[in-house]
mmCIF file of C-alpha atoms and ligand atoms in Angstrom:
data_model
loop_
_atom_site.group_PDB
_atom_site.id
_atom_site.type_symbol
_atom_site.label_atom_id
_atom_site.label_comp_id
_atom_site.label_asym_id
_atom_site.label_seq_id
_atom_site.Cartn_x
_atom_site.Cartn_y
_atom_site.Cartn_z
ATOM 1 C CA UNK J 1 63.884 -29.779 -28.218
ATOM 2 C CA UNK J 2 66.024 -26.711 -28.796
ATOM 3 C CA UNK J 3 67.964 -25.936 -25.629
ATOM 4 C CA UNK J 4 69.790 -22.640 -25.086
ATOM 5 C CA UNK J 5 72.654 -22.747 -22.598
ATOM 6 C CA UNK J 6 73.120 -19.484 -20.663
ATOM 7 C CA UNK J 7 76.416 -19.990 -18.865
ATOM 8 C CA UNK J 8 78.758 -22.542 -20.432
ATOM 9 C CA UNK J 9 80.971 -23.400 -17.457
ATOM 10 C CA UNK J 10 81.115 -26.607 -15.405
ATOM 11 C CA UNK J 11 77.354 -27.186 -15.359
ATOM 12 C CA UNK J 12 76.281 -25.557 -18.628
ATOM 13 C CA UNK J 13 79.189 -27.036 -20.610
ATOM 14 C CA UNK J 14 78.541 -30.591 -19.416
ATOM 15 C CA UNK J 15 74.744 -30.515 -19.469
ATOM 16 C CA UNK J 16 74.705 -28.878 -22.917
ATOM 17 C CA UNK J 17 77.046 -31.592 -24.206
ATOM 18 C CA UNK J 18 74.792 -34.336 -22.837
ATOM 19 C CA UNK J 19 71.617 -32.679 -24.186
ATOM 20 C CA UNK J 20 73.270 -32.573 -27.630
ATOM 21 C CA UNK J 21 74.325 -36.221 -27.341
ATOM 22 C CA UNK J 22 70.718 -37.087 -26.419
ATOM 23 C CA UNK J 23 69.625 -35.507 -29.725
ATOM 24 C CA UNK J 24 68.555 -31.991 -28.730
ATOM 25 C CA UNK J 25 69.563 -28.843 -30.624
ATOM 26 C CA UNK J 26 71.910 -26.918 -28.328
ATOM 27 C CA UNK J 27 73.265 -23.346 -28.462
ATOM 28 C CA UNK J 28 76.156 -22.740 -26.031
ATOM 29 C CA UNK J 29 76.296 -19.114 -24.893
ATOM 30 C CA UNK J 30 77.471 -16.781 -22.129
ATOM 31 C CA UNK J 31 81.191 -17.287 -21.620
ATOM 32 C CA UNK J 32 84.094 -14.853 -21.687
ATOM 33 C CA UNK J 33 85.600 -16.906 -24.506
ATOM 34 C CA UNK J 34 83.996 -17.353 -27.921
ATOM 35 C CA UNK J 35 86.637 -20.033 -28.684
ATOM 36 C CA UNK J 36 85.503 -21.989 -25.645
ATOM 37 C CA UNK J 37 81.883 -21.906 -26.842
ATOM 38 C CA UNK J 38 82.945 -23.083 -30.292
ATOM 39 C CA UNK J 39 85.079 -25.868 -28.779
ATOM 40 C CA UNK J 40 82.172 -27.037 -26.629
ATOM 41 C CA UNK J 41 79.875 -27.120 -29.653
ATOM 42 C CA UNK J 42 82.457 -29.039 -31.708
ATOM 43 C CA UNK J 43 83.046 -31.604 -28.944
ATOM 44 C CA UNK J 44 79.335 -32.034 -28.240
ATOM 45 C CA UNK J 45 78.597 -32.812 -31.901
ATOM 46 C CA UNK J 46 75.034 -33.363 -33.108
ATOM 47 C CA UNK J 47 73.132 -30.107 -33.580
ATOM 48 C CA UNK J 48 75.226 -28.118 -31.097
ATOM 49 C CA UNK J 49 76.587 -24.685 -31.969
ATOM 50 C CA UNK J 50 77.931 -21.548 -30.313
ATOM 51 C CA UNK J 51 75.889 -18.349 -30.212
ATOM 52 C CA UNK J 52 75.049 -15.191 -28.326
ATOM 53 C CA UNK J 53 72.699 -15.315 -25.339
ATOM 54 C CA UNK J 54 70.059 -13.617 -27.525
ATOM 55 C CA UNK J 55 70.387 -16.300 -30.219
ATOM 56 C CA UNK J 56 70.296 -19.028 -27.584
ATOM 57 C CA UNK J 57 67.070 -17.578 -26.170
ATOM 58 C CA UNK J 58 65.343 -16.833 -29.474
ATOM 59 C CA UNK J 59 65.422 -20.417 -30.704
ATOM 60 C CA UNK J 60 65.037 -22.186 -27.379
ATOM 61 C CA UNK J 61 62.150 -24.309 -26.181
ATOM 62 C CA UNK J 62 64.091 -24.535 -22.924
ATOM 63 C CA UNK J 63 66.862 -22.292 -21.566
ATOM 64 C CA UNK J 64 69.320 -23.754 -19.054
ATOM 65 C CA UNK J 65 70.484 -20.985 -16.708
ATOM 66 C CA UNK J 66 73.873 -21.999 -15.295
ATOM 67 C CA UNK J 67 75.610 -18.836 -14.119
ATOM 68 C CA UNK J 68 76.799 -17.611 -10.742
ATOM 69 C CA UNK J 69 74.045 -15.821 -8.823
ATOM 70 C CA UNK J 70 75.901 -12.522 -9.256
ATOM 71 C CA UNK J 71 75.608 -12.871 -13.077
ATOM 72 C CA UNK J 72 71.856 -13.621 -13.244
ATOM 73 C CA UNK J 73 70.714 -10.078 -14.094
ATOM 74 C CA UNK J 74 73.359 -9.688 -16.774
ATOM 75 C CA UNK J 75 72.600 -13.093 -18.343
ATOM 76 C CA UNK J 76 68.839 -12.343 -18.430
ATOM 77 C CA UNK J 77 69.465 -8.899 -19.903
ATOM 78 C CA UNK J 78 71.658 -10.335 -22.659
ATOM 79 C CA UNK J 79 69.113 -13.073 -23.401
ATOM 80 C CA UNK J 80 66.425 -10.459 -24.154
ATOM 81 C CA UNK J 81 62.768 -11.423 -24.662
ATOM 82 C CA UNK J 82 61.750 -14.466 -22.648
ATOM 83 C CA UNK J 83 57.986 -14.437 -23.181
ATOM 84 C CA UNK J 84 56.634 -17.972 -22.696
ATOM 85 C CA UNK J 85 60.140 -19.479 -22.442
ATOM 86 C CA UNK J 86 60.909 -22.312 -20.046
ATOM 87 C CA UNK J 87 63.935 -21.500 -17.873
ATOM 88 C CA UNK J 88 65.491 -24.507 -16.146
ATOM 89 C CA UNK J 89 67.808 -23.059 -13.515
ATOM 90 C CA UNK J 90 70.601 -24.903 -11.756
ATOM 91 C CA UNK J 91 71.970 -21.663 -10.292
ATOM 92 C CA UNK J 92 72.181 -21.559 -6.511
ATOM 93 C CA UNK J 93 71.796 -18.112 -4.869
ATOM 94 C CA UNK J 94 75.323 -17.964 -3.392
ATOM 95 C CA UNK J 95 77.371 -14.995 -2.172
ATOM 96 C CA UNK J 96 80.513 -13.898 -4.046
ATOM 97 C CA UNK J 97 82.856 -16.390 -2.348
ATOM 98 C CA UNK J 98 80.321 -19.264 -2.442
ATOM 99 C CA UNK J 99 80.252 -19.699 1.336
ATOM 100 C CA UNK J 100 76.516 -19.138 1.916
ATOM 101 C CA UNK J 101 73.100 -18.836 0.383
ATOM 102 C CA UNK J 102 72.013 -15.226 0.010
ATOM 103 C CA UNK J 103 68.341 -16.135 -0.403
ATOM 104 C CA UNK J 104 66.890 -18.695 1.994
ATOM 105 C CA UNK J 105 64.187 -19.747 4.412
ATOM 106 C CA UNK J 106 61.332 -17.479 3.302
ATOM 107 C CA UNK J 107 62.207 -17.472 -0.411
ATOM 108 C CA UNK J 108 64.625 -19.107 -2.853
ATOM 109 C CA UNK J 109 66.820 -18.203 -5.789
ATOM 110 C CA UNK J 110 64.337 -19.923 -8.104
ATOM 111 C CA UNK J 111 61.444 -17.788 -6.826
ATOM 112 C CA UNK J 112 63.568 -14.613 -7.085
ATOM 113 C CA UNK J 113 64.385 -15.578 -10.650
ATOM 114 C CA UNK J 114 60.676 -16.067 -11.427
ATOM 115 C CA UNK J 115 60.112 -12.509 -10.149
ATOM 116 C CA UNK J 116 62.944 -11.182 -12.328
ATOM 117 C CA UNK J 117 61.546 -12.952 -15.437
ATOM 118 C CA UNK J 118 57.757 -12.988 -14.867
ATOM 119 C CA UNK J 119 57.075 -13.650 -18.566
ATOM 120 C CA UNK J 120 58.940 -17.011 -18.392
ATOM 121 C CA UNK J 121 58.219 -20.343 -16.651
ATOM 122 C CA UNK J 122 60.919 -21.302 -14.146
ATOM 123 C CA UNK J 123 61.814 -24.866 -13.152
ATOM 124 C CA UNK J 124 64.586 -25.516 -10.590
ATOM 125 C CA UNK J 125 66.605 -28.636 -11.489
ATOM 126 C CA UNK J 126 70.163 -29.999 -11.665
ATOM 127 C CA UNK J 127 71.185 -27.825 -8.667
ATOM 128 C CA UNK J 128 71.436 -30.849 -6.364
ATOM 129 C CA UNK J 129 74.249 -32.676 -8.192
ATOM 130 C CA UNK J 130 77.957 -31.891 -8.526
ATOM 131 C CA UNK J 131 78.920 -31.380 -12.178
ATOM 132 C CA UNK J 132 81.486 -34.183 -11.805
ATOM 133 C CA UNK J 133 78.749 -36.858 -11.757
ATOM 134 C CA UNK J 134 77.005 -35.850 -14.972
ATOM 135 C CA UNK J 135 79.010 -37.819 -17.568
ATOM 136 C CA UNK J 136 79.091 -40.940 -15.373
ATOM 137 C CA UNK J 137 75.321 -40.776 -14.834
ATOM 138 C CA UNK J 138 74.768 -40.426 -18.596
ATOM 139 C CA UNK J 139 76.950 -43.457 -19.302
ATOM 140 C CA UNK J 140 75.468 -45.553 -16.470
ATOM 141 C CA UNK J 141 71.881 -44.898 -17.624
ATOM 142 C CA UNK J 142 72.230 -47.306 -20.562
ATOM 143 C CA UNK J 143 73.174 -50.018 -18.018
ATOM 144 C CA UNK J 144 70.075 -49.263 -15.906
ATOM 145 C CA UNK J 145 71.614 -47.378 -12.972
ATOM 146 C CA UNK J 146 69.660 -44.177 -12.441
ATOM 147 C CA UNK J 147 70.164 -41.882 -9.428
ATOM 148 C CA UNK J 148 67.348 -39.494 -8.487
ATOM 149 C CA UNK J 149 67.204 -35.811 -9.372
ATOM 150 C CA UNK J 150 64.739 -33.501 -7.665
ATOM 151 C CA UNK J 151 63.054 -30.619 -9.494
ATOM 152 C CA UNK J 152 60.214 -28.188 -8.816
ATOM 153 C CA UNK J 153 58.148 -25.552 -10.627
ATOM 154 C CA UNK J 154 54.675 -24.070 -10.998
ATOM 155 C CA UNK J 155 53.887 -24.810 -14.658
ATOM 156 C CA UNK J 156 53.051 -28.432 -15.557
ATOM 157 C CA UNK J 157 54.078 -28.295 -19.221
ATOM 158 C CA UNK J 158 57.446 -26.702 -18.349
ATOM 159 C CA UNK J 159 58.039 -29.350 -15.720
ATOM 160 C CA UNK J 160 57.342 -32.069 -18.331
ATOM 161 C CA UNK J 161 60.066 -30.568 -20.561
ATOM 162 C CA UNK J 162 62.484 -30.376 -17.617
ATOM 163 C CA UNK J 163 61.700 -33.986 -16.654
ATOM 164 C CA UNK J 164 62.485 -35.084 -20.211
ATOM 165 C CA UNK J 165 65.898 -33.387 -20.078
ATOM 166 C CA UNK J 166 66.563 -34.864 -16.627
ATOM 167 C CA UNK J 167 65.716 -38.340 -17.964
ATOM 168 C CA UNK J 168 67.888 -37.791 -21.061
ATOM 169 C CA UNK J 169 70.897 -36.994 -18.851
ATOM 170 C CA UNK J 170 70.340 -40.330 -17.044
ATOM 171 C CA UNK J 171 68.509 -39.430 -13.827
ATOM 172 C CA UNK J 172 65.172 -40.570 -12.438
ATOM 173 C CA UNK J 173 63.239 -37.259 -12.163
ATOM 174 C CA UNK J 174 61.563 -36.700 -8.783
ATOM 175 C CA UNK J 175 58.860 -33.995 -8.855
ATOM 176 C CA UNK J 176 59.161 -32.171 -5.523
ATOM 177 C CA UNK J 177 56.161 -29.873 -6.130
ATOM 178 C CA UNK J 178 55.736 -26.114 -6.699
ATOM 179 C CA UNK J 179 58.560 -23.608 -7.171
ATOM 180 C CA UNK J 180 58.516 -22.562 -3.507
ATOM 181 C CA UNK J 181 59.935 -26.031 -2.676
ATOM 182 C CA UNK J 182 63.230 -24.613 -4.017
ATOM 183 C CA UNK J 183 63.525 -23.128 -0.497
ATOM 184 C CA UNK J 184 64.400 -26.675 0.611
ATOM 185 C CA UNK J 185 66.087 -27.876 -2.601
ATOM 186 C CA UNK J 186 68.698 -25.122 -2.585
ATOM 187 C CA UNK J 187 70.011 -25.946 0.941
ATOM 188 C CA UNK J 188 69.857 -29.634 -0.078
ATOM 189 C CA UNK J 189 72.093 -28.758 -3.032
ATOM 190 C CA UNK J 190 74.614 -27.358 -0.544
ATOM 191 C CA UNK J 191 74.392 -30.521 1.549
ATOM 192 C CA UNK J 192 75.240 -32.608 -1.520
ATOM 193 C CA UNK J 193 78.151 -30.253 -2.315
ATOM 194 C CA UNK J 194 79.371 -30.495 1.289
ATOM 195 C CA UNK J 195 79.323 -34.314 1.168
ATOM 196 C CA UNK J 196 80.908 -34.349 -2.287
ATOM 197 C CA UNK J 197 83.742 -31.876 -1.765
ATOM 198 C CA UNK J 198 84.397 -32.116 2.003
ATOM 199 C CA UNK J 199 83.456 -35.751 2.617
ATOM 200 C CA UNK J 200 85.397 -38.957 1.935
ATOM 201 C CA UNK J 201 83.497 -39.970 -1.210
ATOM 202 C CA UNK J 202 84.905 -37.307 -3.547
ATOM 203 C CA UNK J 203 82.939 -35.196 -5.991
ATOM 204 C CA UNK J 204 81.489 -38.133 -7.935
ATOM 205 C CA UNK J 205 78.499 -38.341 -5.668
ATOM 206 C CA UNK J 206 74.830 -38.696 -6.590
ATOM 207 C CA UNK J 207 71.851 -39.793 -4.519
ATOM 208 C CA UNK J 208 68.888 -42.121 -4.732
ATOM 209 C CA UNK J 209 65.507 -41.690 -3.030
ATOM 210 C CA UNK J 210 63.690 -44.903 -2.094
ATOM 211 C CA UNK J 211 60.127 -45.159 -0.866
ATOM 212 C CA UNK J 212 59.554 -47.665 1.941
ATOM 213 C CA UNK J 213 55.834 -48.394 1.610
ATOM 214 C CA UNK J 214 53.011 -45.918 2.217
ATOM 215 C CA UNK J 215 50.889 -44.997 5.214
ATOM 216 C CA UNK J 216 47.983 -47.016 3.685
ATOM 217 C CA UNK J 217 49.845 -50.229 4.570
ATOM 218 C CA UNK J 218 50.827 -49.330 8.127
HETATM 219 N N1 LIG T 1 79.562 -26.771 -10.463
HETATM 220 C C1 LIG T 1 78.692 -27.534 -9.800
HETATM 221 O O1 LIG T 1 78.957 -28.696 -9.488
HETATM 222 C C2 LIG T 1 77.325 -26.982 -9.446
HETATM 223 C C3 LIG T 1 76.392 -27.844 -8.861
HETATM 224 C C4 LIG T 1 75.112 -27.364 -8.547
HETATM 225 C C5 LIG T 1 74.796 -26.040 -8.850
HETATM 226 N N2 LIG T 1 75.730 -25.212 -9.389
HETATM 227 C C6 LIG T 1 75.337 -23.823 -9.688
HETATM 228 O O2 LIG T 1 75.332 -23.677 -11.095
HETATM 229 C C7 LIG T 1 75.710 -22.346 -11.450
HETATM 230 C C8 LIG T 1 76.868 -22.427 -12.428
HETATM 231 O O3 LIG T 1 77.966 -23.048 -11.749
HETATM 232 P P1 LIG T 1 79.260 -23.514 -12.546
HETATM 233 O O4 LIG T 1 80.065 -24.298 -11.567
HETATM 234 O O5 LIG T 1 78.875 -24.109 -13.860
HETATM 235 O O6 LIG T 1 79.970 -22.094 -12.790
HETATM 236 P P2 LIG T 1 81.165 -21.761 -13.780
HETATM 237 O O7 LIG T 1 81.912 -22.989 -14.142
HETATM 238 O O8 LIG T 1 81.886 -20.610 -13.163
HETATM 239 O O9 LIG T 1 80.386 -21.260 -15.110
HETATM 240 C C9 LIG T 1 79.786 -19.987 -15.182
HETATM 241 C C10 LIG T 1 79.709 -19.547 -16.645
HETATM 242 O O10 LIG T 1 79.389 -18.135 -16.622
HETATM 243 C C11 LIG T 1 80.337 -17.470 -17.459
HETATM 244 N N3 LIG T 1 80.627 -16.101 -17.023
HETATM 245 C C12 LIG T 1 81.048 -15.676 -15.808
HETATM 246 N N4 LIG T 1 81.249 -14.356 -15.801
HETATM 247 C C13 LIG T 1 80.962 -13.934 -17.072
HETATM 248 C C14 LIG T 1 80.974 -12.672 -17.721
HETATM 249 N N5 LIG T 1 81.350 -11.557 -17.077
HETATM 250 N N6 LIG T 1 80.605 -12.606 -19.007
HETATM 251 C C15 LIG T 1 80.236 -13.717 -19.688
HETATM 252 N N7 LIG T 1 80.199 -14.952 -19.135
HETATM 253 C C16 LIG T 1 80.563 -15.060 -17.836
HETATM 254 C C17 LIG T 1 81.594 -18.306 -17.336
HETATM 255 O O11 LIG T 1 82.417 -17.946 -18.394
HETATM 256 P P3 LIG T 1 83.827 -18.684 -18.737
HETATM 257 O O12 LIG T 1 83.427 -19.802 -19.644
HETATM 258 O O13 LIG T 1 84.597 -17.637 -19.419
HETATM 259 O O14 LIG T 1 84.406 -19.136 -17.433
HETATM 260 C C18 LIG T 1 81.032 -19.700 -17.389
HETATM 261 O O15 LIG T 1 80.790 -20.095 -18.712
HETATM 262 C C19 LIG T 1 76.067 -21.622 -10.139
HETATM 263 O O16 LIG T 1 74.966 -20.845 -9.745
HETATM 264 C C20 LIG T 1 76.292 -22.765 -9.151
HETATM 265 O O17 LIG T 1 75.934 -22.375 -7.843
HETATM 266 C C21 LIG T 1 76.980 -25.659 -9.708
#
């Protein structure tokens, strides 16, 4: 696939690099430094290159939105036409100093985003892992160790594309249901961050869901 990266920081830089290493065409965009975008593209190799948000969007099958919540409107505006595009968002709707969610309980950042870009298909994914795990997960996948990664969205075909990217990064994709489930995923993302950055384990923390039988067998 062609993947446009909108926001090439901790998440966008690493995920874009791994998408390129998995064979996808990647355009890194939306940074204050053009040199940084070019360096990311060079290090990622494959079919990765630097571009403007508009170029990233024009060619993309999937756009990864990885900006702070306060930058969402600007990033969408710079991206331009998004008719029929799949937007995979890892952005959590945080306040300026990242101490709390500014959208919660009765809606979610992912649903707000879908309202801002009604012509696109939004999938929420990658917002429940710290960026520090991504390279380790990618490397461990070839040895068979796959943590879970939860995603949600309303459009089946878009979710299939997101699940492919999730698998390519090394996770076992767990479909959590429609986009409104982001109301629970986004606080879960904060729980993971809390455990990763405040707990004893350090930031290299991922999670695994296990099913213990089904009600049929009770
Ligand atoms: N980091 C994590 O572990 C993690 C985990 C789960 C979810 N998230 C969510 O993912 C999203 C991205 O987080 P992140 O940690 O990747 O953020 P980040 O490292 O700060 O990256 C944000 C990107 O936006 C760019 N940017 C900011 N202001 C800009 C401006 N005025 N003009 C152009 N570009 C601008 C930054 O540019 P520069 O390249 O110039 O800095 C950077 O490339 C957030 O919503 C966060 O809540 C993050």
